Short mmCIF file of C-alpha atoms and ligand atoms in Angstrom, two decimals:
data_model
loop_
_atom_site.label_atom_id
_atom_site.label_comp_id
_atom_site.label_asym_id
_atom_site.label_seq_id
_atom_site.Cartn_x
_atom_site.Cartn_y
_atom_site.Cartn_z
CA MET A 9 69.57 114.74 75.41
CA ASN A 10 67.32 113.95 72.46
CA ASP A 11 70.08 112.50 70.35
CA THR A 12 71.20 108.89 70.26
CA ILE A 13 74.65 108.02 71.58
CA ALA A 14 76.87 104.96 71.28
CA ALA A 15 80.14 103.76 72.79
CA LEU A 16 82.18 100.69 73.53
CA ALA A 17 81.56 99.70 77.16
CA THR A 18 84.42 97.19 77.45
CA PRO A 19 88.19 97.85 77.09
CA ALA A 20 89.46 98.57 73.57
CA ALA A 21 91.73 95.51 73.47
CA PRO A 22 91.50 92.03 71.95
CA ALA A 23 89.10 89.93 74.03
CA ALA A 24 86.55 87.14 73.64
CA LEU A 25 83.70 89.63 73.54
CA ALA A 26 83.11 93.36 73.40
CA VAL A 27 79.93 95.20 74.41
CA ILE A 28 78.68 98.27 72.56
CA ARG A 29 75.88 100.34 74.04
CA ILE A 30 73.48 102.55 72.14
CA SER A 31 71.07 104.83 74.00
CA GLY A 32 68.45 107.26 72.76
CA PRO A 33 65.27 107.44 70.69
CA GLU A 34 66.89 106.20 67.46
CA SER A 35 68.73 103.20 68.91
CA ARG A 36 66.20 100.64 67.67
CA ARG A 37 65.53 102.20 64.27
CA ILE A 38 69.19 102.55 63.36
CA THR A 39 69.97 99.01 64.51
CA GLU A 40 67.21 97.80 62.18
CA LEU A 41 69.05 99.45 59.27
CA LEU A 42 71.98 97.09 59.95
CA LEU A 43 69.89 93.90 60.15
CA ARG A 44 68.87 91.58 57.32
CA LYS A 45 66.61 89.50 59.49
CA PRO A 46 64.22 91.50 61.72
CA VAL A 47 63.82 91.16 65.48
CA SER A 48 60.61 91.55 67.51
CA TRP A 49 62.13 94.01 70.05
CA LEU A 50 60.69 92.29 73.06
CA PRO A 51 62.42 94.00 76.00
CA GLN A 52 65.32 92.25 77.76
CA LYS A 53 65.43 89.47 75.19
CA ALA A 54 68.50 88.45 73.26
CA TRP A 55 68.76 87.83 69.49
CA TYR A 56 71.61 86.22 67.61
CA ARG A 57 71.94 88.14 64.32
CA GLU A 58 74.33 89.27 61.59
CA LEU A 59 75.06 92.99 61.40
CA TRP A 60 75.56 94.43 57.90
CA ASP A 61 76.73 97.84 56.72
CA GLY A 62 75.27 97.81 53.20
CA GLU A 63 76.99 94.92 51.42
CA GLN A 64 79.66 94.51 54.08
CA LYS A 65 79.09 92.01 56.84
CA LEU A 66 80.22 93.49 60.15
CA ASP A 67 79.94 90.57 62.61
CA ASP A 68 77.73 87.92 64.17
CA VAL A 69 76.38 89.55 67.28
CA VAL A 70 73.95 89.15 70.16
CA LEU A 71 71.48 92.03 70.48
CA LEU A 72 69.75 92.92 73.71
CA TYR A 73 66.94 95.47 73.88
CA TRP A 74 66.02 97.61 76.92
CA GLN A 75 62.76 99.49 76.69
CA GLN A 76 62.42 103.03 77.99
CA PRO A 77 62.20 103.81 80.94
CA ARG A 78 63.33 100.43 82.25
CA SER A 79 66.90 100.71 81.04
CA TYR A 80 70.15 101.92 82.62
CA THR A 81 69.81 105.41 81.10
CA GLY A 82 66.01 105.46 81.26
CA GLU A 83 65.97 105.68 77.43
CA GLU A 84 65.57 103.17 74.62
CA MET A 85 68.76 101.12 74.66
CA VAL A 86 70.33 98.44 72.49
CA GLU A 87 73.35 96.47 73.68
CA ILE A 88 75.49 94.60 71.18
CA SER A 89 77.84 91.80 72.17
CA CYS A 90 80.26 91.24 69.33
CA HIS A 91 83.65 89.59 68.93
CA GLY A 92 86.22 91.48 70.94
CA ASN A 93 88.42 92.82 68.17
CA PRO A 94 88.88 96.62 68.38
CA LEU A 95 88.86 96.90 64.55
CA LEU A 96 85.49 95.14 64.42
CA VAL A 97 84.14 97.37 67.17
CA ASP A 98 85.28 100.47 65.25
CA ARG A 99 83.50 99.25 62.12
CA ILE A 100 80.24 98.65 63.98
CA LEU A 101 80.44 102.03 65.71
CA ALA A 102 81.24 103.71 62.36
CA ALA A 103 78.07 102.15 60.89
CA TYR A 104 76.05 103.81 63.66
CA PHE A 105 77.92 107.14 63.49
CA SER A 106 77.38 107.43 59.74
CA ARG A 107 73.63 107.10 60.38
CA GLY A 108 73.35 110.00 62.81
CA VAL A 109 74.33 108.41 66.12
CA ARG A 110 76.86 110.43 68.16
CA ALA A 111 79.88 109.11 70.11
CA ALA A 112 79.07 109.18 73.83
CA LEU A 113 81.14 111.43 76.11
CA PRO A 114 82.79 110.03 79.27
CA GLY A 115 80.08 109.08 81.77
CA GLU A 116 77.29 110.19 79.44
CA PHE A 117 75.20 107.03 79.90
CA THR A 118 75.29 107.50 83.68
CA GLN A 119 74.67 111.24 83.32
CA ARG A 120 71.53 110.43 81.31
CA ALA A 121 70.50 107.94 83.99
CA PHE A 122 70.85 110.74 86.57
CA LEU A 123 68.94 113.25 84.44
CA HIS A 124 66.13 110.71 83.99
CA GLY A 125 65.93 110.21 87.77
CA LYS A 126 67.25 106.63 87.70
CA LEU A 127 69.85 107.41 90.36
CA ASP A 128 71.08 110.35 92.44
CA LEU A 129 74.54 111.90 92.15
CA THR A 130 76.01 109.92 95.04
CA GLN A 131 74.92 106.71 93.28
CA ALA A 132 76.39 107.92 89.99
CA GLU A 133 79.70 108.65 91.74
CA ALA A 134 79.53 105.23 93.41
CA ILE A 135 79.38 103.59 89.97
CA ALA A 136 82.71 105.22 89.05
CA ASP A 137 84.08 104.06 92.44
CA LEU A 138 82.78 100.54 91.80
CA ILE A 139 84.60 100.33 88.49
CA HIS A 140 87.88 101.63 89.91
CA ALA A 141 87.82 99.97 93.36
CA GLY A 142 91.21 98.35 93.94
CA SER A 143 90.35 96.38 97.06
CA LEU A 144 87.53 94.42 98.63
CA ARG A 145 86.76 97.11 101.19
CA SER A 146 86.66 99.85 98.55
CA LEU A 147 84.27 97.63 96.62
CA VAL A 148 81.92 97.12 99.58
CA VAL A 149 81.80 100.85 100.34
CA ALA A 150 81.13 101.65 96.67
CA GLN A 151 78.32 99.08 96.63
CA GLN A 152 76.71 100.57 99.74
CA MET A 153 76.81 104.03 98.20
CA GLN A 154 75.47 102.67 94.93
CA GLU A 155 72.55 101.12 96.77
CA GLY A 156 71.75 104.65 97.96
CA ARG A 157 72.79 104.47 101.61
CA LEU A 158 74.45 107.90 101.59
CA GLY A 159 71.72 109.30 99.34
CA ARG A 160 69.03 108.24 101.84
CA LYS A 161 70.85 109.82 104.78
CA LEU A 162 71.13 113.06 102.85
CA ALA A 163 67.49 112.91 101.76
CA ASP A 164 66.56 112.63 105.46
CA ALA A 165 68.80 115.60 106.23
CA ARG A 166 67.09 117.61 103.49
CA ALA A 167 63.64 116.70 104.81
CA GLU A 168 64.65 117.84 108.31
CA LEU A 169 66.06 121.09 106.93
CA LEU A 170 62.86 121.76 104.99
CA GLU A 171 60.84 121.30 108.19
CA LEU A 172 63.14 123.60 110.12
CA ILE A 173 62.85 126.21 107.39
CA ALA A 174 59.05 125.91 107.41
CA HIS A 175 59.06 126.46 111.20
CA ALA A 176 61.45 129.37 110.92
CA GLU A 177 59.42 130.98 108.17
CA ALA A 178 56.31 130.79 110.32
CA PHE A 179 58.03 133.28 112.68
CA LEU A 180 58.54 135.66 109.75
CA ASP A 181 54.84 136.44 109.76
CA PHE A 182 54.99 137.72 113.34
CA PRO A 183 58.11 139.87 113.42
CA ASP A 184 57.12 141.72 116.60
CA GLU A 185 56.45 138.68 118.73
CA ASP A 186 59.22 136.95 120.69
CA ILE A 187 59.82 133.28 119.98
CA ASP A 188 58.66 131.00 122.77
CA PRO A 189 61.87 129.94 124.58
CA GLU A 190 60.83 126.30 124.57
CA VAL A 191 60.18 126.35 120.84
CA GLY A 192 63.49 128.13 120.38
CA GLU A 193 65.36 125.49 122.42
CA GLU A 194 63.81 122.73 120.35
CA MET A 195 64.88 124.48 117.11
CA LEU A 196 68.46 124.71 118.37
CA ARG A 197 68.47 121.08 119.45
CA ARG A 198 67.31 119.98 116.02
CA ILE A 199 69.91 122.12 114.27
CA ASP A 200 72.55 120.66 116.53
CA ARG A 201 71.47 117.07 115.91
CA LEU A 202 71.53 117.65 112.16
CA ARG A 203 74.93 119.24 112.45
CA SER A 204 76.36 116.17 114.21
CA GLU A 205 74.90 113.86 111.59
CA LEU A 206 76.47 115.86 108.77
CA ALA A 207 79.75 116.11 110.71
CA ALA A 208 79.83 112.31 111.14
CA LEU A 209 79.42 111.91 107.38
CA ALA A 210 82.13 114.50 106.67
CA GLY A 211 84.34 112.59 109.13
CA THR A 212 84.35 109.57 106.81
CA ALA A 213 86.23 111.61 104.15
CA PRO A 214 89.77 110.60 105.24
CA MET A 215 88.86 106.91 104.96
CA GLY A 216 87.08 107.69 101.69
CA ARG A 217 90.28 109.14 100.29
CA LEU A 218 92.31 106.14 101.47
CA LEU A 219 89.84 103.63 100.02
CA ARG A 220 89.79 105.43 96.67
CA GLU A 221 93.46 106.35 96.35
CA GLY A 222 95.09 103.61 98.41
CA ILE A 223 97.03 103.75 101.67
CA THR A 224 100.71 104.57 101.14
CA VAL A 225 102.91 102.26 103.21
CA VAL A 226 106.66 102.95 102.98
CA LEU A 227 109.46 100.59 104.03
CA GLU A 228 112.51 102.55 105.17
CA GLY A 229 115.59 102.12 107.32
CA PRO A 230 119.35 101.54 107.06
CA PRO A 231 120.82 99.42 104.24
CA ASN A 232 120.76 95.63 104.31
CA VAL A 233 118.15 95.24 107.06
CA GLY A 234 115.80 93.37 104.71
CA LYS A 235 113.44 96.09 103.46
CA SER A 236 113.27 94.61 99.97
CA SER A 237 112.87 91.12 101.43
CA LEU A 238 109.89 92.36 103.47
CA PHE A 239 108.51 94.17 100.42
CA ASN A 240 108.57 90.86 98.52
CA ALA A 241 107.19 88.93 101.50
CA ILE A 242 104.19 91.29 101.84
CA LEU A 243 103.54 91.12 98.08
CA ARG A 244 104.23 87.37 97.97
CA GLN A 245 106.27 87.82 94.82
CA ASN A 246 109.90 88.43 93.95
CA ARG A 247 109.42 92.01 92.83
CA ALA A 248 112.50 93.76 94.30
CA ILE A 249 116.13 92.64 94.03
CA VAL A 250 117.50 91.28 97.31
CA SER A 251 121.23 90.81 97.95
CA PRO A 252 123.70 90.64 100.85
CA HIS A 253 125.35 93.87 99.58
CA PRO A 254 124.27 97.06 101.34
CA GLY A 255 122.97 99.62 98.84
CA THR A 256 121.19 97.10 96.59
CA THR A 257 118.00 99.12 96.21
CA ARG A 258 118.68 102.45 94.56
CA ASP A 259 115.36 103.74 93.32
CA THR A 260 112.00 103.59 95.07
CA ILE A 261 109.88 100.63 93.93
CA GLU A 262 106.13 100.73 94.14
CA SER A 263 103.46 98.06 93.96
CA LEU A 264 99.70 97.96 94.56
CA CYS A 265 98.38 95.23 96.84
CA GLN A 266 95.65 94.52 99.37
CA VAL A 267 96.16 94.26 103.11
CA ALA A 268 93.14 92.90 104.99
CA GLY A 269 90.96 94.08 102.11
CA TYR A 270 92.36 97.63 102.11
CA PRO A 271 94.04 99.02 98.97
CA VAL A 272 97.73 99.58 99.71
CA ARG A 273 100.47 101.31 97.71
CA LEU A 274 103.56 99.62 99.08
CA ILE A 275 106.89 101.41 98.51
CA ASP A 276 110.38 99.96 98.99
CA THR A 277 113.21 102.48 99.32
CA ALA A 278 117.00 102.70 99.22
CA GLY A 279 118.74 102.11 102.56
CA ARG A 280 119.38 105.43 104.26
CA ARG A 281 123.05 106.16 104.92
CA THR A 282 125.61 108.79 103.94
CA ALA A 283 126.11 107.70 100.39
CA GLU A 284 129.22 108.36 98.36
CA HIS A 285 127.97 107.35 94.96
CA PRO A 286 125.76 110.09 93.43
CA VAL A 287 123.16 107.52 92.25
CA GLU A 288 122.85 106.09 95.74
CA ALA A 289 122.64 109.63 97.20
CA GLU A 290 119.74 110.36 94.84
CA GLY A 291 118.14 107.10 96.03
CA VAL A 292 118.40 108.27 99.64
CA LEU A 293 116.71 111.59 98.71
CA ARG A 294 113.94 109.64 97.00
CA ALA A 295 113.55 107.46 100.09
CA GLU A 296 113.06 110.57 102.22
CA GLU A 297 110.54 111.92 99.74
CA ALA A 298 108.63 108.61 99.86
CA VAL A 299 108.52 108.76 103.66
CA ARG A 300 107.03 112.25 103.45
CA SER A 301 104.23 110.91 101.21
CA ALA A 302 103.49 107.95 103.51
CA ASP A 303 100.37 107.29 105.54
CA ILE A 304 102.21 104.54 107.41
CA VAL A 305 105.99 104.24 107.74
CA LEU A 306 107.54 100.84 108.45
CA HIS A 307 110.95 101.53 109.95
CA VAL A 308 112.95 98.32 109.53
CA SER A 309 115.97 97.31 111.61
CA ILE A 310 117.76 94.06 112.47
CA ALA A 311 116.28 92.33 115.54
CA SER A 312 119.54 90.81 116.80
CA GLU A 313 121.39 94.14 116.85
CA PRO A 314 121.42 96.62 119.77
CA PRO A 315 119.26 99.73 119.27
CA ASP A 316 122.29 102.01 118.68
CA ALA A 317 123.34 99.94 115.64
CA ASP A 318 120.64 101.80 113.68
CA VAL A 319 122.35 105.01 112.55
CA SER A 320 119.78 106.03 109.92
CA ALA A 321 118.67 109.53 110.92
CA PRO A 322 114.97 109.63 111.88
CA ILE A 323 112.82 111.56 109.39
CA PRO A 324 110.38 113.93 111.14
CA LEU A 325 106.84 112.69 110.57
CA LEU A 326 103.67 114.72 110.06
CA PRO A 327 100.96 114.43 112.75
CA HIS A 328 98.73 112.12 110.67
CA GLN A 329 101.58 109.75 109.75
CA ARG A 330 101.99 106.56 111.74
CA LEU A 331 105.31 104.90 112.48
CA LEU A 332 105.76 101.18 113.07
CA ARG A 333 109.12 99.78 114.13
CA ILE A 334 109.66 96.41 112.52
CA ALA A 335 112.55 94.26 113.75
CA ASN A 336 113.48 91.89 110.90
CA LYS A 337 115.62 88.72 110.75
CA SER A 338 114.13 87.40 114.01
CA ASP A 339 115.49 83.97 112.94
CA LEU A 340 118.98 85.28 113.84
CA GLY A 341 117.88 86.10 117.41
CA VAL A 342 116.53 89.17 119.18
CA HIS A 343 118.68 91.63 121.17
CA PRO A 344 117.16 92.19 124.65
CA GLU A 345 117.31 95.98 124.33
CA HIS A 346 115.86 96.18 120.84
CA ARG A 347 112.60 98.24 120.83
CA TYR A 348 110.01 97.35 118.22
CA HIS A 349 106.28 97.05 117.52
CA LEU A 350 106.69 93.71 115.78
CA CYS A 351 109.45 91.20 115.26
CA VAL A 352 109.39 89.29 111.96
CA SER A 353 111.49 87.24 109.63
CA ALA A 354 111.12 87.87 105.92
CA LEU A 355 113.14 84.70 105.43
CA THR A 356 111.01 82.22 107.44
CA ARG A 357 107.79 84.33 107.24
CA GLU A 358 107.58 84.19 111.05
CA GLY A 359 105.43 87.16 112.16
CA MET A 360 104.16 87.93 108.64
CA PRO A 361 100.45 87.20 109.43
CA GLU A 362 100.83 89.44 112.50
CA LEU A 363 102.30 92.17 110.28
CA ASP A 364 99.14 92.04 108.13
CA GLN A 365 96.99 92.32 111.26
CA LEU A 366 99.07 95.18 112.65
CA LEU A 367 98.82 97.05 109.34
CA ALA A 368 95.06 96.47 109.21
CA ARG A 369 94.70 97.94 112.72
CA GLU A 370 96.85 100.95 111.86
CA ILE A 371 94.92 101.57 108.65
CA ALA A 372 91.61 101.37 110.51
CA ALA A 373 92.99 103.95 112.96
CA LEU A 374 93.60 106.40 110.09
CA GLY A 375 89.91 107.26 109.88
CA PRO A 376 86.47 106.38 111.23
CA ASP A 377 84.96 103.17 109.95
CA ALA A 378 83.67 103.80 106.45
CA ALA A 379 80.86 101.32 107.02
CA ALA A 380 79.21 103.89 109.31
CA GLY A 381 77.78 105.89 106.44
CA GLY A 382 79.72 105.31 103.30
CA ALA A 383 83.03 107.05 102.82
CA VAL A 384 82.35 110.44 101.28
CA ASN A 385 84.55 111.82 98.51
CA ALA A 386 86.22 115.24 98.32
CA ARG A 387 83.30 116.87 96.48
CA GLN A 388 80.78 115.54 98.97
CA GLU A 389 82.94 116.48 101.95
CA ALA A 390 83.37 120.06 100.72
CA ALA A 391 79.59 120.48 100.37
CA LEU A 392 79.03 118.90 103.82
CA ARG A 393 81.52 121.32 105.39
CA ARG A 394 79.75 124.29 103.77
CA ALA A 395 76.39 122.99 105.02
CA ILE A 396 77.81 122.60 108.55
CA ALA A 397 79.20 126.14 108.46
CA ALA A 398 75.78 127.44 107.41
CA LEU A 399 74.09 125.53 110.25
CA ASP A 400 76.57 127.05 112.70
CA GLN A 401 75.81 130.52 111.37
CA ALA A 402 72.09 129.83 111.66
CA ALA A 403 72.43 128.68 115.29
CA ASP A 404 74.65 131.67 116.17
CA ALA A 405 72.24 134.14 114.56
CA PHE A 406 69.35 132.48 116.39
CA ARG A 407 71.12 132.64 119.77
CA ALA A 408 72.11 136.26 119.20
CA GLY A 409 68.43 137.07 118.65
CA LEU A 410 69.10 138.35 115.15
CA ALA A 411 66.30 138.86 112.63
CA CYS A 412 64.57 135.69 111.57
CA GLU A 413 65.37 136.40 107.91
CA LEU A 414 69.06 136.00 108.67
CA TRP A 415 69.00 132.52 110.14
CA CYS A 416 66.38 131.39 107.61
CA LEU A 417 68.84 132.39 104.92
CA GLU A 418 71.57 130.26 106.51
CA LEU A 419 69.24 127.26 106.77
CA ARG A 420 68.46 127.71 103.07
CA THR A 421 72.17 127.74 102.28
CA ALA A 422 72.57 124.47 104.19
CA LEU A 423 69.65 123.02 102.23
CA GLN A 424 71.26 124.06 98.96
CA GLU A 425 74.61 122.50 99.92
CA VAL A 426 73.08 119.18 100.99
CA GLY A 427 71.05 119.17 97.78
CA GLU A 428 74.20 119.59 95.71
CA ILE A 429 75.57 116.33 97.07
CA THR A 430 72.69 114.18 95.85
CA GLY A 431 71.95 116.33 92.83
CA ALA A 432 68.58 117.55 94.12
CA VAL A 433 70.16 120.90 93.25
CA THR A 434 72.54 120.87 90.27
CA SER A 435 74.48 123.10 87.95
CA GLU A 436 76.59 122.50 84.84
CA GLU A 437 79.77 122.75 86.95
CA ILE A 438 78.65 120.12 89.42
CA LEU A 439 77.69 117.68 86.66
CA ASP A 440 80.99 118.32 84.86
CA GLU A 441 82.92 117.70 88.06
CA VAL A 442 81.13 114.41 88.68
CA PHE A 443 81.08 112.93 85.20
CA ARG A 444 84.49 113.99 83.93
CA ARG A 445 85.98 111.22 86.15
CA PHE A 446 84.08 108.54 84.26
CA CYS A 447 85.32 106.41 81.42
CA ILE A 448 83.66 106.43 78.01
CA GLY A 449 80.92 103.81 77.69
CA LYS A 450 79.72 104.10 81.32
N1 GTP B 7 118.45 85.54 108.12
C1 GTP B 7 117.71 86.43 107.48
N2 GTP B 7 118.20 87.12 106.45
C2 GTP B 7 117.42 88.04 105.83
C3 GTP B 7 116.09 88.26 106.26
N3 GTP B 7 115.58 89.24 105.47
C4 GTP B 7 116.53 89.58 104.60
N4 GTP B 7 117.66 88.86 104.80
C5 GTP B 7 118.91 88.95 104.06
O1 GTP B 7 119.47 90.23 104.28
C6 GTP B 7 120.16 90.70 103.12
C7 GTP B 7 119.65 92.06 102.72
O2 GTP B 7 118.29 91.94 102.31
P1 GTP B 7 117.59 93.06 101.44
O3 GTP B 7 116.14 92.73 101.44
O4 GTP B 7 118.25 93.23 100.14
O5 GTP B 7 117.86 94.33 102.37
P2 GTP B 7 117.51 95.88 102.08
O6 GTP B 7 117.16 96.49 103.39
O7 GTP B 7 116.51 96.00 101.02
O8 GTP B 7 118.89 96.42 101.61
P3 GTP B 7 119.23 97.73 100.71
O9 GTP B 7 118.37 97.69 99.50
O10 GTP B 7 120.66 97.57 100.39
O11 GTP B 7 118.98 98.91 101.57
C8 GTP B 7 119.93 89.62 102.05
O12 GTP B 7 121.05 88.79 102.02
C9 GTP B 7 118.70 88.87 102.57
O13 GTP B 7 118.67 87.54 102.13
C10 GTP B 7 115.58 87.50 107.37
O14 GTP B 7 114.43 87.62 107.82
N5 GTP B 7 116.46 86.61 107.95
MG1 MG B 8 116.58 96.85 99.20
#
């Protein structure tokens, strides 16, 4: 960590500006080698300067200096804003690399920030979430985690575990004495309370997955009912081809959008019927595959038709999948026996705001409200589950009157697992797992 690293922090594409970051003990000295006019290096001040590589002018840039430890990484840092031409950026970076600076690895700036105690691992992971958030709700949850909300809850859990362990270890010194039943009851109550807190956090994982990966909503049903029209109406753009001929959509079509602030992967599919043409038959198979991948299935039919007009065979759903029956073309009338959750018209947009609300309610029902404690990711959930299992073992061993060493050991395992989430306890593998998801320059 004693070397100096540099990377482009903005996308490598033509833009008005690009930002290059340099972090490490040599960042100031090497920048000076590229300047003809010196700067005073007052922290958090900007200088407009020319950068030169020997006799070659690189660019007019703005330099910003961050003094250790009050920088993102906790090290000496220089930030360069230059013109956003990738060739220019490469030339500036090459000038640094030829003077001993190393190209930063993905997430290395944030990893250094973690190693210098600027943030815990949950906050580091939240920064990656913040960059990739595809919806307003994902953004809010990432911001809460970045502010340290989850980290603080886990720090409290660790403090409680340390106290419990201290209590438990006090019994170790008197192996022949029985534990006072009242003291024992209190221990069990505290273990149980901690267990429920960790379980509540682990329970936010399904919503965490949905907020990070998007909620898959699939439009399916017989041909010509208006699936593609609804797809376009939800997206508010003419993305899919619509026509009066049944069998218009052949392949599945996918688009990312937001519904009530949630990230949604909306999929339009081919109408499901016994298809003669091999291409259409393949489309029907793909439609069935899409339904199997769905979190929410919108089964579309025509409102004015009797229920038995829908001959598309129902696809068996998995227990977590939710089915909504949408009766479309309400402008043509509604058959009295038609059963549906919502009646809409893709043509007149009647019922479309209600469809948004219905989807928002269904999405919220897919998992507990993320706002409760931040929506944990898969890594965090796995560690929480291991900590919960260890707490259960500790409580069981305690109830069974087993040797104190045994349940102390389980409490220590729980402590270790909770520590892994925030990075109070780390290993190479954990850091690799966290930072490999990052982009270069962050
Ligand atoms: N009156 C009326 N017509 C609609 C409505 N929605 C769609 N249509 C018409 O119904 C026909 C079929 O619409 P599509 O959206 O292509 O139907 P689809 O379900 O995607 O059809 P396939 O791709 O063939 O399975 C088109 O002529 C649309 O203009 C609606 O709400 N009201
Ligand atoms: Mg279609």
